[in-house]
Tab-separated table of C-alpha atoms and ligand atoms in Angstrom:
chain	number	residue	atom	x	y	z
Y	744	MET	CA	-4.176	-13.245	21.499
Y	745	PRO	CA	-1.882	-14.914	18.967
Y	746	VAL	CA	1.154	-12.633	18.842
Y	747	GLU	CA	2.860	-14.668	16.101
Y	748	GLU	CA	0.363	-13.298	13.609
Y	749	PHE	CA	1.618	-9.778	14.292
Y	750	VAL	CA	5.290	-10.730	13.978
Y	751	ALA	CA	4.720	-12.789	10.819
Y	752	GLY	CA	2.748	-9.862	9.405
Y	753	TRP	CA	5.641	-7.521	10.020
Y	754	ILE	CA	8.414	-9.641	8.459
Y	755	SER	CA	6.360	-10.677	5.462
Y	756	GLY	CA	5.280	-7.085	4.877
Y	757	ALA	CA	8.880	-5.857	4.838
Y	758	LEU	CA	9.922	-8.465	2.264
Y	759	GLY	CA	7.010	-7.557	0.030
Y	760	LEU	CA	7.696	-3.869	0.394
Y	761	VAL	CA	11.285	-3.926	-0.874
Y	762	MET	CA	10.195	-6.097	-3.776
Y	763	GLY	CA	7.627	-3.611	-4.983
Y	764	TYR	CA	9.184	-0.269	-4.058
Y	765	PRO	CA	10.462	0.884	-7.486
Y	766	PHE	CA	6.995	0.256	-8.959
Y	767	ASP	CA	5.531	2.272	-6.136
Y	768	THR	CA	7.675	5.330	-6.836
Y	769	VAL	CA	6.771	5.262	-10.532
Y	770	LYS	CA	3.101	4.966	-9.573
Y	771	VAL	CA	3.131	7.934	-7.204
Y	772	ARG	CA	4.847	10.106	-9.817
Y	773	LEU	CA	2.354	9.141	-12.544
Y	774	GLN	CA	-0.576	9.866	-10.250
Y	775	THR	CA	0.507	13.265	-9.054
Y	776	GLN	CA	2.800	14.802	-11.697
Y	777	ASN	CA	2.105	15.515	-15.326
Y	778	ALA	CA	5.715	15.356	-16.506
Y	779	TYR	CA	5.711	11.764	-17.706
Y	780	ARG	CA	4.178	10.162	-20.791
Y	781	GLY	CA	3.819	6.708	-19.285
Y	782	ILE	CA	5.466	3.976	-17.258
Y	783	VAL	CA	8.525	3.529	-19.461
Y	784	ASP	CA	9.078	7.272	-19.923
Y	785	CYS	CA	8.841	7.759	-16.183
Y	786	MET	CA	11.317	4.948	-15.466
Y	787	VAL	CA	13.820	6.243	-18.012
Y	788	LYS	CA	13.606	9.798	-16.663
Y	789	ILE	CA	13.985	8.734	-13.058
Y	790	TYR	CA	16.998	6.633	-13.955
Y	791	ARG	CA	18.640	9.379	-16.050
Y	792	HIS	CA	18.109	12.244	-13.642
Y	793	GLU	CA	18.196	10.574	-10.275
Y	794	SER	CA	20.061	7.272	-10.885
Y	795	ILE	CA	18.847	3.945	-9.527
Y	796	LEU	CA	18.544	5.572	-6.096
Y	797	GLY	CA	15.665	7.657	-7.438
Y	798	PHE	CA	13.473	4.547	-7.368
Y	799	PHE	CA	14.114	4.013	-3.679
Y	800	LYS	CA	13.443	7.517	-2.414
Y	801	GLY	CA	11.775	7.538	0.952
Y	802	MET	CA	12.075	3.770	1.484
Y	803	SER	CA	13.789	3.650	4.873
Y	804	PHE	CA	10.743	5.020	6.591
Y	805	PRO	CA	8.206	2.596	5.106
Y	806	ILE	CA	10.528	-0.278	6.008
Y	807	ALA	CA	10.465	0.794	9.629
Y	808	SER	CA	6.771	1.570	9.616
Y	809	ILE	CA	5.690	-1.640	7.877
Y	810	ALA	CA	6.462	-3.198	11.269
Y	811	VAL	CA	3.470	-1.391	12.642
Y	812	VAL	CA	1.272	-1.350	9.572
Y	813	ASN	CA	1.391	-4.904	8.257
Y	814	SER	CA	1.411	-6.429	11.702
Y	815	VAL	CA	-1.690	-4.389	12.526
Y	816	LEU	CA	-3.364	-5.610	9.331
Y	817	PHE	CA	-2.599	-9.313	9.752
Y	818	GLY	CA	-2.890	-9.261	13.528
Y	819	VAL	CA	-6.256	-7.499	13.594
Y	820	TYR	CA	-7.549	-9.621	10.698
Y	821	SER	CA	-6.622	-12.904	12.292
Y	822	ASN	CA	-7.747	-11.970	15.780
Y	823	THR	CA	-11.079	-10.608	14.521
Y	824	LEU	CA	-11.649	-13.827	12.617
Y	825	GLN	CA	-10.867	-15.773	15.738
Y	826	VAL	CA	-13.453	-13.774	17.687
Y	827	LEU	CA	-16.066	-14.139	14.937
Y	828	THR	CA	-15.597	-17.850	14.286
Y	829	ALA	CA	-13.866	-19.206	17.404
Y	830	THR	CA	-11.227	-20.927	15.241
Y	831	SER	CA	-7.443	-20.588	15.097
Y	832	HIS	CA	-5.323	-20.146	11.982
Y	833	GLN	CA	-4.770	-23.916	11.755
Y	834	ASP	CA	-8.459	-24.850	12.233
Y	835	ARG	CA	-9.407	-22.462	9.480
Y	836	ARG	CA	-7.439	-24.537	7.004
Y	837	ALA	CA	-9.650	-27.567	7.638
Y	838	GLN	CA	-12.908	-25.662	7.573
Y	839	LEU	CA	-13.092	-22.352	5.729
Y	840	PRO	CA	-15.046	-19.734	7.735
Y	841	SER	CA	-17.909	-18.048	5.878
Y	842	TYR	CA	-16.957	-15.419	3.307
Y	843	THR	CA	-18.936	-12.868	5.298
Y	844	CYS	CA	-16.727	-13.440	8.349
Y	845	ILE	CA	-13.543	-13.286	6.263
Y	846	PHE	CA	-14.735	-10.082	4.605
Y	847	LEU	CA	-15.684	-8.443	7.903
Y	848	ALA	CA	-12.380	-9.402	9.508
Y	849	GLY	CA	-10.462	-8.084	6.466
Y	850	CYS	CA	-12.404	-4.806	6.544
Y	851	THR	CA	-11.680	-4.413	10.251
Y	852	GLY	CA	-7.978	-5.027	9.662
Y	853	GLY	CA	-8.042	-2.566	6.748
Y	854	PHE	CA	-9.819	0.119	8.739
Y	855	VAL	CA	-7.416	-0.024	11.683
Y	856	GLN	CA	-4.293	-0.220	9.520
Y	857	ALA	CA	-5.399	2.802	7.456
Y	858	TYR	CA	-4.981	5.081	10.442
Y	859	ALA	CA	-1.714	3.448	11.489
Y	860	LEU	CA	-0.489	3.891	7.919
Y	861	ALA	CA	-1.702	7.467	7.274
Y	862	PRO	CA	1.257	9.554	8.559
Y	863	PHE	CA	3.871	7.141	7.198
Y	864	ASP	CA	2.193	7.009	3.827
Y	865	LEU	CA	1.968	10.793	3.652
Y	866	ILE	CA	5.692	11.172	4.275
Y	867	LYS	CA	6.468	8.467	1.727
Y	868	VAL	CA	4.393	10.192	-0.944
Y	869	ARG	CA	5.958	13.604	-0.251
Y	870	LEU	CA	9.501	12.202	-0.481
Y	871	GLN	CA	8.769	10.132	-3.579
Y	872	ASN	CA	7.526	13.256	-5.304
Y	873	GLN	CA	10.751	15.177	-4.896
Y	874	THR	CA	12.337	15.118	-8.320
Y	875	GLU	CA	15.639	16.757	-7.378
Y	876	SER	CA	18.722	14.751	-8.256
Y	877	ARG	CA	20.749	13.468	-5.351
Y	878	VAL	CA	23.829	12.772	-7.390
Y	879	ARG	CA	24.201	15.951	-9.420
Y	880	LEU	CA	26.119	18.700	-7.688
Y	881	GLY	CA	24.704	22.197	-7.830
Y	882	SER	CA	21.073	21.148	-8.259
Y	883	PRO	CA	18.661	22.907	-5.866
Y	884	PRO	CA	18.258	21.161	-2.512
Y	885	PRO	CA	15.003	19.275	-2.042
Y	886	ARG	CA	12.328	20.716	0.230
Y	887	TYR	CA	12.484	17.777	2.629
Y	888	ARG	CA	15.894	16.410	3.620
Y	889	GLY	CA	14.600	13.062	4.835
Y	890	PRO	CA	11.689	11.429	6.658
Y	891	VAL	CA	12.333	13.031	10.040
Y	892	HIS	CA	12.866	16.466	8.538
Y	893	CYS	CA	9.758	15.925	6.422
Y	894	ALA	CA	7.649	14.985	9.471
Y	895	ALA	CA	8.961	17.967	11.444
Y	896	THR	CA	8.313	20.368	8.553
Y	897	ILE	CA	4.762	19.091	8.092
Y	898	LEU	CA	4.116	19.440	11.818
Y	899	ARG	CA	5.437	22.994	11.779
Y	900	GLU	CA	3.781	24.146	8.566
Y	901	GLU	CA	0.535	22.183	8.589
Y	902	GLY	CA	0.039	21.186	12.233
Y	903	PRO	CA	-0.574	17.679	13.655
Y	904	ARG	CA	-3.688	17.249	11.522
Y	905	GLY	CA	-1.468	17.845	8.509
Y	906	LEU	CA	0.127	14.467	9.165
Y	907	PHE	CA	-3.273	12.848	8.605
Y	908	ARG	CA	-4.011	14.653	5.354
Y	909	GLY	CA	-5.799	12.261	3.008
Y	910	SER	CA	-6.521	9.737	5.770
Y	911	GLY	CA	-10.268	9.701	5.048
Y	912	ALA	CA	-9.572	8.695	1.450
Y	913	LEU	CA	-7.008	6.185	2.668
Y	914	MET	CA	-9.584	4.602	4.967
Y	915	LEU	CA	-12.112	4.399	2.115
Y	916	ARG	CA	-9.409	2.874	-0.062
Y	917	ASP	CA	-8.341	0.212	2.412
Y	918	THR	CA	-11.433	-0.924	4.320
Y	919	PRO	CA	-13.415	-2.695	1.577
Y	920	THR	CA	-10.414	-3.600	-0.560
Y	921	LEU	CA	-8.665	-5.446	2.249
Y	922	GLY	CA	-11.876	-7.380	2.860
Y	923	LEU	CA	-11.651	-8.408	-0.772
Y	924	TYR	CA	-7.936	-9.153	-0.385
Y	925	PHE	CA	-8.474	-11.808	2.276
Y	926	ILE	CA	-11.558	-13.300	0.587
Y	927	THR	CA	-9.565	-13.811	-2.612
Y	928	TYR	CA	-6.613	-15.266	-0.755
Y	929	GLU	CA	-8.509	-17.652	1.504
Y	930	GLY	CA	-10.950	-18.615	-1.264
Y	931	LEU	CA	-8.215	-19.517	-3.763
Y	932	CYS	CA	-6.190	-21.428	-1.173
Y	933	TYR	CA	-9.263	-23.404	-0.162
Y	934	GLN	CA	-10.227	-24.089	-3.766
Y	935	TYR	CA	-6.860	-25.500	-4.762
Y	936	THR	CA	-5.969	-27.442	-1.616
Y	937	PRO	CA	-7.196	-31.001	-0.962
Y	938	THR	CA	-9.340	-31.079	2.200
Y	939	GLY	CA	-7.417	-31.398	5.410
Y	940	GLN	CA	-4.066	-30.457	3.867
Y	941	GLN	CA	-1.989	-27.274	4.063
Y	942	PRO	CA	-1.858	-25.250	0.837
Y	943	SER	CA	1.343	-25.796	-1.156
Y	944	SER	CA	3.869	-22.973	-1.612
Y	945	THR	CA	2.783	-22.540	-5.219
Y	946	THR	CA	-0.862	-22.228	-4.176
Y	947	VAL	CA	0.057	-19.645	-1.535
Y	948	LEU	CA	2.152	-17.657	-4.051
Y	949	VAL	CA	-0.552	-17.637	-6.697
Y	950	ALA	CA	-3.424	-16.974	-4.248
Y	951	GLY	CA	-1.422	-14.154	-2.609
Y	952	GLY	CA	-0.572	-12.640	-5.995
Y	953	PHE	CA	-4.191	-12.637	-7.130
Y	954	ALA	CA	-5.375	-11.294	-3.770
Y	955	GLY	CA	-2.984	-8.367	-4.290
Y	956	ILE	CA	-4.251	-7.736	-7.815
Y	957	ALA	CA	-7.941	-7.931	-6.793
Y	958	SER	CA	-7.437	-5.489	-3.995
Y	959	TRP	CA	-5.256	-2.997	-5.901
Y	960	VAL	CA	-7.498	-2.988	-8.943
Y	961	THR	CA	-10.438	-1.917	-6.787
Y	962	ALA	CA	-8.321	0.435	-4.671
Y	963	THR	CA	-6.879	2.542	-7.492
Y	964	PRO	CA	-9.548	5.331	-7.738
Y	965	PHE	CA	-9.268	6.153	-4.036
Y	966	ASP	CA	-5.514	5.707	-4.221
Y	967	VAL	CA	-5.366	8.590	-6.710
Y	968	VAL	CA	-7.626	10.799	-4.602
Y	969	LYS	CA	-5.587	10.009	-1.494
Y	970	ALA	CA	-2.253	10.830	-3.163
Y	971	ARG	CA	-3.609	14.122	-4.500
Y	972	LEU	CA	-4.970	15.175	-1.126
Y	973	GLN	CA	-1.669	14.263	0.513
Y	974	MET	CA	0.224	16.450	-1.951
Y	975	GLY	CA	-2.258	19.281	-1.369
Y	976	GLY	CA	-0.118	20.701	1.408
Y	977	VAL	CA	2.874	21.394	-0.838
Y	978	GLN	CA	1.236	22.395	-4.093
Y	979	GLN	CA	-0.257	25.848	-4.406
Y	980	ARG	CA	-3.570	24.395	-5.477
Y	981	ALA	CA	-4.757	22.518	-2.406
Y	982	TYR	CA	-8.154	20.837	-2.530
Y	983	ALA	CA	-10.895	21.884	-0.141
Y	984	GLY	CA	-11.628	18.236	0.664
Y	985	MET	CA	-12.305	14.834	-0.824
Y	986	ARG	CA	-15.336	15.925	-2.833
Y	987	ASP	CA	-13.508	18.910	-4.238
Y	988	CYS	CA	-10.554	16.716	-5.183
Y	989	ILE	CA	-12.800	14.211	-6.978
Y	990	VAL	CA	-14.832	16.876	-8.797
Y	991	THR	CA	-11.880	19.085	-9.765
Y	992	SER	CA	-9.752	16.176	-10.959
Y	993	PHE	CA	-12.672	14.799	-12.973
Y	994	ARG	CA	-13.476	18.172	-14.599
Y	995	ARG	CA	-9.871	18.890	-15.545
Y	996	GLU	CA	-8.647	15.456	-16.492
Y	997	GLY	CA	-11.683	13.245	-17.141
Y	998	LEU	CA	-12.628	9.845	-15.772
Y	999	ALA	CA	-9.289	8.313	-16.755
Y	1000	VAL	CA	-7.560	10.248	-14.006
Y	1001	PHE	CA	-8.991	7.831	-11.430
Y	1002	PHE	CA	-7.211	4.959	-13.093
Y	1003	ARG	CA	-3.765	6.506	-13.117
Y	1004	GLY	CA	-1.278	4.006	-11.834
Y	1005	PHE	CA	-3.728	1.155	-12.525
Y	1006	THR	CA	-1.340	-0.926	-14.654
Y	1007	ILE	CA	1.616	-0.400	-12.418
Y	1008	ASN	CA	-0.404	-1.051	-9.260
Y	1009	SER	CA	-1.565	-4.368	-10.668
Y	1010	ALA	CA	1.909	-5.333	-11.899
Y	1011	ARG	CA	3.417	-4.515	-8.525
Y	1012	ALA	CA	0.649	-6.252	-6.604
Y	1013	PHE	CA	1.378	-9.796	-7.798
Y	1014	PRO	CA	5.021	-10.229	-6.709
Y	1015	VAL	CA	4.603	-8.130	-3.568
Y	1016	ASN	CA	1.662	-10.072	-2.211
Y	1017	ALA	CA	2.875	-13.466	-3.395
Y	1018	VAL	CA	6.033	-12.899	-1.324
Y	1019	THR	CA	4.068	-11.414	1.588
Y	1020	PHE	CA	1.705	-14.369	1.910
Y	1021	LEU	CA	4.347	-17.009	1.321
Y	1022	SER	CA	6.571	-15.636	4.063
Y	1023	TYR	CA	3.572	-15.105	6.358
Y	1024	GLU	CA	2.412	-18.712	5.985
Y	1025	SER	CA	5.943	-20.141	6.252
Y	1026	LEU	CA	6.661	-18.225	9.450
Y	1027	LEU	CA	3.409	-19.298	11.067
Y	1028	ARG	CA	4.050	-22.893	10.067
Y	1029	MET	CA	7.610	-22.720	11.401
Y	1030	TRP	CA	6.355	-21.505	14.746
Y	1031	GLY	CA	3.828	-24.323	14.675
T	631	LIG	C1	-5.767	-2.255	0.044
T	631	LIG	N1	-4.610	-1.954	-0.780
T	631	LIG	C2	-4.799	-2.574	-2.085
T	631	LIG	C3	-4.590	-0.542	-0.991
T	631	LIG	C4	-3.391	-2.322	-0.102
T	631	LIG	C5	-3.118	-3.770	0.011
T	631	LIG	C6	-1.862	-3.934	0.859
T	631	LIG	C7	-1.121	-5.163	0.545
T	631	LIG	C8	0.361	-4.994	0.436
T	631	LIG	N2	0.954	-4.467	1.628
T	631	LIG	C9	0.732	-4.179	-0.761
T	631	LIG	O1	1.385	-3.159	-0.603
T	631	LIG	O2	0.418	-4.574	-1.871
């Protein structure tokens, strides 16, 4: 089993994560709170009340957990493809496997990573949603003091299953959209690379960026549902389940609610995934 794929997945994921984190915080706030008029308003308010640090709330944990999550995604994807097509990463450059195989391998990677990601993502969303200022003295202390305290509190108040709140929606968000992610990436690389050659850095950057956009654009409706279910444990109005969340959100806020965070998700997706794929490919090439 090629271990390099897991390691390259980890490092490239971490680089992409830092790059896109401020966008991510703004997105989570827009999806789950009604206090902001739009992207710019949200950014200005975060900056004024919480300083630049406000954009990086809850980041230490995702950085540590991306080790597991992105390496699971890339590792499972690549190894599944190897099982399906009996080709290695290098062979696949010469002869593109069928889109069905790429899609299936991407979906498998997405499915497995969704469950690895679920508890980390929940904690991230809870911390990002704390609007208390860290710099102003005398402001009320936030409910969660940090990721470990947050995990312990959730365990105590909501039980072990509480840590997997929203994981069904997360799985529905990630399984098909990561299939699409790898199809877009491999397809674009293949299209713009002369046969037998390795794709250039520019091709990898652009293909990775568009893969990110394609997958986030399609993932946004379930991303909203997932974030709302995850916040259910702290807000008084918890949803009875996924259906209830979809129906209630739709009745109260209309169809547009499922596209909250759409613009910011797409804007974040390009740089994050361009950097992720470029570092992934460079590492694999370096290790030959
Ligand atoms: C499937 N979905 C679009 C939800 C996630 C795609 C993950 C790719 C990358 N880690 C990123 O954060 O952009």
